[in-house]
């Protein structure tokens, strides 16, 4: 409508457009989820309700923003990988970041009562997420991005599984558990689980060990590195 | 923890830091609120429940992010003006934008049932917001920014008030109302309201005419342009 | 050395890093070369001395900045295409742009007396260049970039050749020549040259028709589009 | 003129516009001037010919680019401070940086024979400069920027004066001189000069001690911090 003499302040706005013809990854990270998980008594090391909630929110994001090729989540983070050719929001970084963050947050909060039954939301400790957008110029590198998150899931989950077993079943303090694990390799951690607690890490739930991947509207918990080519079939 | 050979993909991340010692404005805008307001049957031209919801969400944002000097909202948008000296998130644009958007969205959705009673959220039409961050280098210009949003509120609300009066009370189609208002000035619009419908625009609720301003934890509906100096007292 | 209380002003400096693993093109363009070419009486439509000077300067740039894969120049512009993997100046845009511009300008000015004999430099009309840096994510697109400059050379040179023939040999004013060429196609232009002036465009010097390409330290005037694969052999 | 199918590559170009209504400083720095000064046998610690050359080049830049409020140079660097309101090149960073660098380099090289008599330019060691552009939002901060460069000149020149006196007159190696000066304060350095060599630092040439400032088309060597207000008179 009509302009005012103050309208000139619009000239201070800037836009950053992401390089065309690159894969765009929008990654969301929970803000202060250490505090959130304590406040709401999330199960350790993984809270299946929270993971299911996270996946349901991400699934709804993918339903609404069609250019997501594949999405992958673990713990309190979720990555959305967009097609190389996407022109969503004209590839404007602020629009992409804020829209993914807002949609994901909206669904996460709206779905909370459904997944976190008997755990009402507390306005003083409301879950939120920050976001970033990163461009990847080649197919090989964007595959490595996804592999990076998958391998990270494995490393983190093995560590957390042993750590919380030592604390919850082994009676250690968190400091003692941290010290015991310092400098150990995967094999050592597997052995601690097996020898001291009779736990075979392989028997842990797939969603914990492998994270969650959304592809063609379905959630999977699979070896992402092994299956990586499938998710980018037909891409160049 | 341990690094994988895929870790190098982090090198593709970039950060944009907002110019130090400038006022930062984070503005959130409702995404597709035309559709939202139709879907949820928002009252026309203003839905007091939605405005109250919007203000409550913004108030919670201000409570959590302390460097907001003053915030101002109208319709489906909200502006948060940060102190010139703020080092919130090291002034990183993506962090600022995504955190404000996520916090605002989270509170908006969580508060929805409280304000929009008898109007359950529909996952297929969930309210979301996008965001941007703009830097203003001088006090005079950031005051003009706030004045701009206030004057815009006035212009839009006068128009919408007459428009919806013509439609809802005058029985016009939206096209007819649009045509009648095309090219009219404020005085003309006031006269239509008064002569044809006996409505004195001055008697409209302050929250509709003046928007909502959050200052020192309180919400006001005041003449922002006239009172502008108060909100920036002590600022340079 | 010692810091002063003013040192904090460094915090206002920003750096923009170009996306890793993309081809970087630094393109230099003559500033106001219409005026330059008039002032120094450059031959029309092409001044062989100025083109040779331009090539000599570019060759020296390539000798000093080793990561240039291929460079291409025409008229008053020069493009330098860097290897995808280059870490020159840590891929910082300002450094790359300013260094290429400064090196090219320095050699252009220093070599001027050698190529522009009997045409002393006038400080009031000194040749300068501006620069930009552009990232190209795939091999196919960076090839298209180079093809773009080549095709542009052809289009411009054919036009300029006919235009200046009409003016210098045909006695037209520049306005008349412009008008005559308006809306014509390549075939029309070739025919004007041939029918009216007995000039076969194919006989024009290769350097005019094809521009100059620097590859492995040598200057060529070749069909860049046809030979494009050679310049990127081994690249992905 | 005509477009080719390759024209789409232009979409990969980006522009960064500097925040309106801020002071823009373009600073140029000599590239590898340690090597340059050795190669061309610059006098130590200051070569008056090189400083005069640098000033002459900067003066020509200021003559051509009218929005420079004040410029300041020392050693191999020069800062150009633009008016807050400048719209030069629409405040596009790449244009500003590359144009200042190119103009300065062009004049520096073109003026070389006039100032560096008997020292012909060597194409294998040609002086070049890189550049950056920085925004300063307030008058106080841009004054601090200029003060910073001035204080830096003093700190560097005092150090270099003593250092080279120790080497050239005191017969020390550069390593010995460096060691002797390590951890010393200004007073210590002044004393070394006076006691050991009978040199009063105050008697050193003003251009060495104070750098060179260009204001209203004239070069001065003055106490920039003391006189700072004059250079920004009328600015806000």
PDB file of N, CA and C in Angstrom, chain B residues 72-132:
ATOM      1  N   UNK B  72       8.146  -5.092  18.628  1.00  0.00           N
ATOM      2  CA  UNK B  72       6.913  -4.503  18.117  1.00  0.00           C
ATOM      3  C   UNK B  72       6.241  -5.478  17.159  1.00  0.00           C
ATOM      4  N   UNK B  73       4.941  -5.693  17.369  1.00  0.00           N
ATOM      5  CA  UNK B  73       4.229  -6.633  16.531  1.00  0.00           C
ATOM      6  C   UNK B  73       2.928  -6.091  15.989  1.00  0.00           C
ATOM      7  N   UNK B  74       2.576  -6.556  14.845  1.00  0.00           N
ATOM      8  CA  UNK B  74       1.284  -6.228  14.231  1.00  0.00           C
ATOM      9  C   UNK B  74       0.952  -7.384  13.313  1.00  0.00           C
ATOM     10  N   UNK B  75      -0.343  -7.636  13.128  1.00  0.00           N
ATOM     11  CA  UNK B  75      -0.760  -8.690  12.208  1.00  0.00           C
ATOM     12  C   UNK B  75       0.054  -9.958  12.475  1.00  0.00           C
ATOM     13  N   UNK B  76       0.715 -10.513  11.465  1.00  0.00           N
ATOM     14  CA  UNK B  76       1.441 -11.768  11.646  1.00  0.00           C
ATOM     15  C   UNK B  76       2.955 -11.555  11.694  1.00  0.00           C
ATOM     16  N   UNK B  77       3.363 -10.333  12.031  1.00  0.00           N
ATOM     17  CA  UNK B  77       4.802 -10.082  12.080  1.00  0.00           C
ATOM     18  C   UNK B  77       5.229  -9.556  13.449  1.00  0.00           C
ATOM     19  N   UNK B  78       6.499  -9.765  13.772  1.00  0.00           N
ATOM     20  CA  UNK B  78       7.047  -9.240  15.025  1.00  0.00           C
ATOM     21  C   UNK B  78       8.505  -8.850  14.801  1.00  0.00           C
ATOM     22  N   UNK B  79       8.862  -7.654  15.280  1.00  0.00           N
ATOM     23  CA  UNK B  79      10.242  -7.182  15.184  1.00  0.00           C
ATOM     24  C   UNK B  79      10.869  -7.132  16.569  1.00  0.00           C
ATOM     25  N   UNK B  80      12.075  -7.639  16.674  1.00  0.00           N
ATOM     26  CA  UNK B  80      12.824  -7.582  17.928  1.00  0.00           C
ATOM     27  C   UNK B  80      14.074  -6.735  17.698  1.00  0.00           C
ATOM     28  N   UNK B  81      14.176  -5.644  18.440  1.00  0.00           N
ATOM     29  CA  UNK B  81      15.312  -4.738  18.266  1.00  0.00           C
ATOM     30  C   UNK B  81      16.310  -4.981  19.388  1.00  0.00           C
ATOM     31  N   UNK B  82      17.518  -5.361  19.000  1.00  0.00           N
ATOM     32  CA  UNK B  82      18.548  -5.681  19.998  1.00  0.00           C
ATOM     33  C   UNK B  82      19.452  -4.486  20.270  1.00  0.00           C
ATOM     34  N   UNK B  83      19.975  -4.453  21.466  1.00  0.00           N
ATOM     35  CA  UNK B  83      20.907  -3.395  21.844  1.00  0.00           C
ATOM     36  C   UNK B  83      22.093  -3.339  20.884  1.00  0.00           C
ATOM     37  N   UNK B  84      22.597  -2.131  20.676  1.00  0.00           N
ATOM     38  CA  UNK B  84      23.736  -1.934  19.793  1.00  0.00           C
ATOM     39  C   UNK B  84      24.925  -2.808  20.209  1.00  0.00           C
ATOM     40  N   UNK B  85      25.118  -2.967  21.495  1.00  0.00           N
ATOM     41  CA  UNK B  85      26.323  -3.643  21.989  1.00  0.00           C
ATOM     42  C   UNK B  85      26.140  -5.156  22.116  1.00  0.00           C
ATOM     43  N   UNK B  86      24.977  -5.677  21.771  1.00  0.00           N
ATOM     44  CA  UNK B  86      24.736  -7.099  22.033  1.00  0.00           C
ATOM     45  C   UNK B  86      25.809  -7.990  21.418  1.00  0.00           C
ATOM     46  N   UNK B  87      26.179  -9.023  22.180  1.00  0.00           N
ATOM     47  CA  UNK B  87      27.082 -10.036  21.628  1.00  0.00           C
ATOM     48  C   UNK B  87      26.371 -11.387  21.603  1.00  0.00           C
ATOM     49  N   UNK B  88      25.050 -11.344  21.639  1.00  0.00           N
ATOM     50  CA  UNK B  88      24.241 -12.560  21.604  1.00  0.00           C
ATOM     51  C   UNK B  88      24.664 -13.441  20.422  1.00  0.00           C
ATOM     52  N   UNK B  89      24.969 -14.712  20.722  1.00  0.00           N
ATOM     53  CA  UNK B  89      25.448 -15.657  19.693  1.00  0.00           C
ATOM     54  C   UNK B  89      26.588 -15.070  18.867  1.00  0.00           C
ATOM     55  N   UNK B  90      27.412 -14.267  19.509  1.00  0.00           N
ATOM     56  CA  UNK B  90      28.521 -13.627  18.799  1.00  0.00           C
ATOM     57  C   UNK B  90      28.061 -12.903  17.539  1.00  0.00           C
ATOM     58  N   UNK B  91      26.832 -12.446  17.559  1.00  0.00           N
ATOM     59  CA  UNK B  91      26.242 -11.698  16.443  1.00  0.00           C
ATOM     60  C   UNK B  91      26.218 -12.508  15.146  1.00  0.00           C
ATOM     61  N   UNK B  92      26.215 -13.829  15.257  1.00  0.00           N
ATOM     62  CA  UNK B  92      26.152 -14.659  14.046  1.00  0.00           C
ATOM     63  C   UNK B  92      24.724 -14.661  13.504  1.00  0.00           C
ATOM     64  N   UNK B  93      24.600 -14.284  12.249  1.00  0.00           N
ATOM     65  CA  UNK B  93      23.284 -14.090  11.647  1.00  0.00           C
ATOM     66  C   UNK B  93      22.415 -15.345  11.709  1.00  0.00           C
ATOM     67  N   UNK B  94      22.978 -16.489  11.302  1.00  0.00           N
ATOM     68  CA  UNK B  94      22.171 -17.715  11.238  1.00  0.00           C
ATOM     69  C   UNK B  94      21.654 -18.101  12.628  1.00  0.00           C
ATOM     70  N   UNK B  95      22.524 -17.988  13.619  1.00  0.00           N
ATOM     71  CA  UNK B  95      22.153 -18.330  14.985  1.00  0.00           C
ATOM     72  C   UNK B  95      21.045 -17.402  15.479  1.00  0.00           C
ATOM     73  N   UNK B  96      21.204 -16.107  15.262  1.00  0.00           N
ATOM     74  CA  UNK B  96      20.211 -15.145  15.712  1.00  0.00           C
ATOM     75  C   UNK B  96      18.872 -15.402  15.042  1.00  0.00           C
ATOM     76  N   UNK B  97      18.890 -15.500  13.734  1.00  0.00           N
ATOM     77  CA  UNK B  97      17.645 -15.698  12.994  1.00  0.00           C
ATOM     78  C   UNK B  97      16.967 -16.989  13.435  1.00  0.00           C
ATOM     79  N   UNK B  98      17.736 -18.095  13.426  1.00  0.00           N
ATOM     80  CA  UNK B  98      17.086 -19.375  13.705  1.00  0.00           C
ATOM     81  C   UNK B  98      16.618 -19.474  15.150  1.00  0.00           C
ATOM     82  N   UNK B  99      17.349 -18.891  16.077  1.00  0.00           N
ATOM     83  CA  UNK B  99      16.926 -18.983  17.474  1.00  0.00           C
ATOM     84  C   UNK B  99      15.667 -18.165  17.736  1.00  0.00           C
ATOM     85  N   UNK B 100      15.624 -16.938  17.204  1.00  0.00           N
ATOM     86  CA  UNK B 100      14.403 -16.148  17.385  1.00  0.00           C
ATOM     87  C   UNK B 100      13.202 -16.841  16.737  1.00  0.00           C
ATOM     88  N   UNK B 101      13.401 -17.338  15.547  1.00  0.00           N
ATOM     89  CA  UNK B 101      12.304 -18.006  14.849  1.00  0.00           C
ATOM     90  C   UNK B 101      11.832 -19.234  15.613  1.00  0.00           C
ATOM     91  N   UNK B 102      12.781 -20.020  16.103  1.00  0.00           N
ATOM     92  CA  UNK B 102      12.413 -21.259  16.772  1.00  0.00           C
ATOM     93  C   UNK B 102      11.714 -20.983  18.106  1.00  0.00           C
ATOM     94  N   UNK B 103      12.257 -20.051  18.872  1.00  0.00           N
ATOM     95  CA  UNK B 103      11.651 -19.716  20.161  1.00  0.00           C
ATOM     96  C   UNK B 103      10.238 -19.165  19.973  1.00  0.00           C
ATOM     97  N   UNK B 104      10.119 -18.251  19.023  1.00  0.00           N
ATOM     98  CA  UNK B 104       8.812 -17.637  18.786  1.00  0.00           C
ATOM     99  C   UNK B 104       7.803 -18.689  18.325  1.00  0.00           C
ATOM    100  N   UNK B 105       8.235 -19.515  17.387  1.00  0.00           N
ATOM    101  CA  UNK B 105       7.349 -20.567  16.880  1.00  0.00           C
ATOM    102  C   UNK B 105       6.953 -21.537  17.993  1.00  0.00           C
ATOM    103  N   UNK B 106       7.944 -21.945  18.788  1.00  0.00           N
ATOM    104  CA  UNK B 106       7.666 -22.908  19.864  1.00  0.00           C
ATOM    105  C   UNK B 106       6.615 -22.356  20.823  1.00  0.00           C
ATOM    106  N   UNK B 107       6.777 -21.107  21.227  1.00  0.00           N
ATOM    107  CA  UNK B 107       5.804 -20.536  22.154  1.00  0.00           C
ATOM    108  C   UNK B 107       4.442 -20.298  21.478  1.00  0.00           C
ATOM    109  N   UNK B 108       4.473 -19.900  20.225  1.00  0.00           N
ATOM    110  CA  UNK B 108       3.231 -19.672  19.498  1.00  0.00           C
ATOM    111  C   UNK B 108       2.400 -20.958  19.447  1.00  0.00           C
ATOM    112  N   UNK B 109       3.072 -22.046  19.109  1.00  0.00           N
ATOM    113  CA  UNK B 109       2.367 -23.323  18.992  1.00  0.00           C
ATOM    114  C   UNK B 109       1.945 -23.846  20.372  1.00  0.00           C
ATOM    115  N   UNK B 110       2.848 -23.714  21.346  1.00  0.00           N
ATOM    116  CA  UNK B 110       2.535 -24.231  22.687  1.00  0.00           C
ATOM    117  C   UNK B 110       1.397 -23.440  23.329  1.00  0.00           C
ATOM    118  N   UNK B 111       1.308 -22.154  23.004  1.00  0.00           N
ATOM    119  CA  UNK B 111       0.269 -21.307  23.599  1.00  0.00           C
ATOM    120  C   UNK B 111      -1.048 -21.334  22.822  1.00  0.00           C
ATOM    121  N   UNK B 112      -0.982 -21.862  21.641  1.00  0.00           N
ATOM    122  CA  UNK B 112      -2.171 -21.889  20.774  1.00  0.00           C
ATOM    123  C   UNK B 112      -3.442 -22.333  21.512  1.00  0.00           C
ATOM    124  N   UNK B 113      -3.417 -23.506  22.185  1.00  0.00           N
ATOM    125  CA  UNK B 113      -4.667 -23.984  22.809  1.00  0.00           C
ATOM    126  C   UNK B 113      -5.209 -23.012  23.858  1.00  0.00           C
ATOM    127  N   UNK B 114      -4.311 -22.282  24.485  1.00  0.00           N
ATOM    128  CA  UNK B 114      -4.723 -21.353  25.527  1.00  0.00           C
ATOM    129  C   UNK B 114      -5.467 -20.155  24.947  1.00  0.00           C
ATOM    130  N   UNK B 115      -5.023 -19.693  23.789  1.00  0.00           N
ATOM    131  CA  UNK B 115      -5.628 -18.499  23.193  1.00  0.00           C
ATOM    132  C   UNK B 115      -6.680 -18.824  22.146  1.00  0.00           C
ATOM    133  N   UNK B 116      -6.431 -19.867  21.364  1.00  0.00           N
ATOM    134  CA  UNK B 116      -7.359 -20.222  20.296  1.00  0.00           C
ATOM    135  C   UNK B 116      -8.262 -21.355  20.782  1.00  0.00           C
ATOM    136  N   UNK B 117      -8.983 -21.085  21.844  1.00  0.00           N
ATOM    137  CA  UNK B 117      -9.838 -22.121  22.416  1.00  0.00           C
ATOM    138  C   UNK B 117     -10.856 -22.599  21.384  1.00  0.00           C
ATOM    139  N   UNK B 118     -11.167 -23.863  21.438  1.00  0.00           N
ATOM    140  CA  UNK B 118     -12.111 -24.469  20.491  1.00  0.00           C
ATOM    141  C   UNK B 118     -11.613 -24.453  19.054  1.00  0.00           C
ATOM    142  N   UNK B 119     -10.350 -24.156  18.845  1.00  0.00           N
ATOM    143  CA  UNK B 119      -9.793 -24.180  17.493  1.00  0.00           C
ATOM    144  C   UNK B 119      -8.527 -25.026  17.506  1.00  0.00           C
ATOM    145  N   UNK B 120      -8.710 -26.348  17.439  1.00  0.00           N
ATOM    146  CA  UNK B 120      -7.526 -27.204  17.523  1.00  0.00           C
ATOM    147  C   UNK B 120      -6.588 -26.999  16.338  1.00  0.00           C
ATOM    148  N   UNK B 121      -5.305 -27.149  16.610  1.00  0.00           N
ATOM    149  CA  UNK B 121      -4.297 -27.054  15.560  1.00  0.00           C
ATOM    150  C   UNK B 121      -4.479 -28.195  14.566  1.00  0.00           C
ATOM    151  N   UNK B 122      -4.325 -27.861  13.304  1.00  0.00           N
ATOM    152  CA  UNK B 122      -4.387 -28.874  12.250  1.00  0.00           C
ATOM    153  C   UNK B 122      -2.977 -29.039  11.686  1.00  0.00           C
ATOM    154  N   UNK B 123      -2.430 -30.257  11.765  1.00  0.00           N
ATOM    155  CA  UNK B 123      -1.062 -30.465  11.302  1.00  0.00           C
ATOM    156  C   UNK B 123      -0.870 -30.150   9.831  1.00  0.00           C
ATOM    157  N   UNK B 124      -1.946 -30.156   9.094  1.00  0.00           N
ATOM    158  CA  UNK B 124      -1.838 -29.867   7.650  1.00  0.00           C
ATOM    159  C   UNK B 124      -1.787 -28.373   7.399  1.00  0.00           C
ATOM    160  N   UNK B 125      -2.016 -27.585   8.440  1.00  0.00           N
ATOM    161  CA  UNK B 125      -2.020 -26.132   8.242  1.00  0.00           C
ATOM    162  C   UNK B 125      -1.441 -25.472   9.494  1.00  0.00           C
ATOM    163  N   UNK B 126      -0.206 -25.795   9.739  1.00  0.00           N
ATOM    164  CA  UNK B 126       0.424 -25.353  10.981  1.00  0.00           C
ATOM    165  C   UNK B 126       1.070 -23.978  10.790  1.00  0.00           C
ATOM    166  N   UNK B 127       0.854 -23.063  11.725  1.00  0.00           N
ATOM    167  CA  UNK B 127       1.420 -21.714  11.563  1.00  0.00           C
ATOM    168  C   UNK B 127       2.941 -21.734  11.714  1.00  0.00           C
ATOM    169  N   UNK B 128       3.624 -21.108  10.793  1.00  0.00           N
ATOM    170  CA  UNK B 128       5.091 -21.001  10.869  1.00  0.00           C
ATOM    171  C   UNK B 128       5.511 -19.594  10.462  1.00  0.00           C
ATOM    172  N   UNK B 129       6.783 -19.296  10.693  1.00  0.00           N
ATOM    173  CA  UNK B 129       7.293 -17.944  10.499  1.00  0.00           C
ATOM    174  C   UNK B 129       8.657 -17.991   9.839  1.00  0.00           C
ATOM    175  N   UNK B 130       8.932 -17.017   8.985  1.00  0.00           N
ATOM    176  CA  UNK B 130      10.319 -16.901   8.535  1.00  0.00           C
ATOM    177  C   UNK B 130      10.928 -15.679   9.202  1.00  0.00           C
ATOM    178  N   UNK B 131      12.226 -15.543   9.065  1.00  0.00           N
ATOM    179  CA  UNK B 131      12.892 -14.481   9.793  1.00  0.00           C
ATOM    180  C   UNK B 131      14.051 -13.896   9.016  1.00  0.00           C
ATOM    181  N   UNK B 132      14.422 -12.700   9.403  1.00  0.00           N
ATOM    182  CA  UNK B 132      15.611 -12.066   8.816  1.00  0.00           C
ATOM    183  C   UNK B 132      16.261 -11.201   9.892  1.00  0.00           C
TER     184      UNK B 132
END
